[in-house]
Amino acid sequence: MNIEEIENKINNLKTKIGPWKVMLNQNCKSQFTMGVFNDTEKKLWIVYLNDERKYRIRLETKNQANAFKELLEMIEFEVENYKNQ
């Protein structure tokens, strides 16, 4: 899958993950947010998760596709969790 296909899949799933917000190409530290952005200082793509209390970096990589795939996997996991509630 290329980046555009991954983004389309993310956009189709992001309404199915309950309270979570998905941020593409943006660093956001609001509660219940997950996303990916390019850290220009580190020259890395950062995948993060911010739950109620803690901001965590899940992946730092030079590869944009790997970062978007990681975010997609996180979203798919939350879709399954939310569906089973």
Short mmCIF file of C-alpha atoms in Angstrom, two decimals:
data_model
loop_
_atom_site.label_atom_id
_atom_site.label_comp_id
_atom_site.label_asym_id
_atom_site.label_seq_id
_atom_site.Cartn_x
_atom_site.Cartn_y
_atom_site.Cartn_z
CA MET A 1 0.00 0.00 0.00
CA ASN A 2 1.22 3.47 -0.77
CA ILE A 3 0.78 6.51 1.51
CA GLU A 4 -2.38 7.71 -0.25
CA GLU A 5 -4.05 4.30 0.14
CA ILE A 6 -3.07 4.16 3.80
CA GLU A 7 -4.42 7.69 4.40
CA ASN A 8 -7.71 6.75 2.72
CA LYS A 9 -8.02 3.67 4.90
CA ILE A 10 -7.21 5.72 8.02
CA ASN A 11 -9.82 8.32 7.07
CA ASN A 12 -12.44 5.60 6.58
CA LEU A 13 -11.71 4.02 9.98
CA LYS A 14 -11.21 7.07 12.18
CA THR A 15 -14.92 7.48 12.85
CA LYS A 16 -15.08 3.93 14.25
CA ILE A 17 -12.72 4.34 17.21
CA GLY A 18 -14.93 5.95 19.81
CA PRO A 19 -13.42 8.94 21.58
CA TRP A 20 -10.08 8.79 19.75
CA LYS A 21 -9.04 11.55 17.35
CA VAL A 22 -6.57 10.89 14.54
CA MET A 23 -4.13 13.59 13.49
CA LEU A 24 -2.23 13.24 10.22
CA ASN A 25 0.89 15.32 9.72
CA GLN A 26 0.32 17.11 13.01
CA ASN A 27 1.61 16.77 16.58
CA CYS A 28 -1.27 17.15 19.01
CA LYS A 29 -1.14 16.57 22.75
CA SER A 30 -4.89 16.57 23.39
CA GLN A 31 -6.33 13.64 25.29
CA PHE A 32 -7.33 10.56 23.29
CA THR A 33 -5.31 11.50 20.24
CA MET A 34 -3.11 9.39 18.03
CA GLY A 35 -1.24 10.55 15.00
CA VAL A 36 1.82 10.89 12.85
CA PHE A 37 3.97 13.87 11.94
CA ASN A 38 7.35 14.73 10.48
CA ASP A 39 9.75 16.10 13.08
CA THR A 40 11.91 18.35 10.91
CA GLU A 41 14.54 18.85 13.63
CA LYS A 42 15.14 15.12 14.11
CA LYS A 43 14.39 14.35 10.46
CA LEU A 44 12.15 11.51 11.58
CA TRP A 45 8.51 10.53 11.27
CA ILE A 46 6.94 10.23 14.71
CA VAL A 47 3.92 8.07 15.54
CA TYR A 48 2.36 8.92 18.89
CA LEU A 49 -0.49 8.08 21.22
CA ASN A 50 -1.88 10.34 23.90
CA ASP A 51 -4.39 8.75 26.24
CA GLU A 52 -5.90 10.33 29.34
CA ARG A 53 -2.62 10.99 31.10
CA LYS A 54 0.43 10.18 29.05
CA TYR A 55 1.89 11.16 25.68
CA ARG A 56 3.85 8.25 24.24
CA ILE A 57 5.91 7.93 21.11
CA ARG A 58 5.20 4.56 19.51
CA LEU A 59 7.64 4.80 16.61
CA GLU A 60 10.38 7.04 15.26
CA THR A 61 11.47 6.24 11.72
CA LYS A 62 12.94 7.82 8.63
CA ASN A 63 10.43 5.93 6.51
CA GLN A 64 7.10 7.73 6.04
CA ALA A 65 5.31 4.59 4.84
CA ASN A 66 6.35 2.65 7.95
CA ALA A 67 5.06 5.47 10.16
CA PHE A 68 1.69 5.55 8.44
CA LYS A 69 1.43 1.75 8.55
CA GLU A 70 2.10 1.81 12.31
CA LEU A 71 -0.64 4.39 12.80
CA LEU A 72 -3.03 2.32 10.69
CA GLU A 73 -2.30 -0.74 12.84
CA MET A 74 -3.02 1.27 15.99
CA ILE A 75 -6.33 2.45 14.53
CA GLU A 76 -7.31 -1.05 13.44
CA PHE A 77 -6.63 -2.27 16.98
CA GLU A 78 -8.89 0.44 18.42
CA VAL A 79 -11.62 -0.35 15.88
CA GLU A 80 -11.63 -3.95 17.15
CA ASN A 81 -11.68 -2.80 20.80
CA TYR A 82 -14.50 -0.33 20.23
CA LYS A 83 -16.53 -2.83 18.20
CA ASN A 84 -16.45 -5.33 21.08
CA GLN A 85 -17.86 -2.89 23.65
#
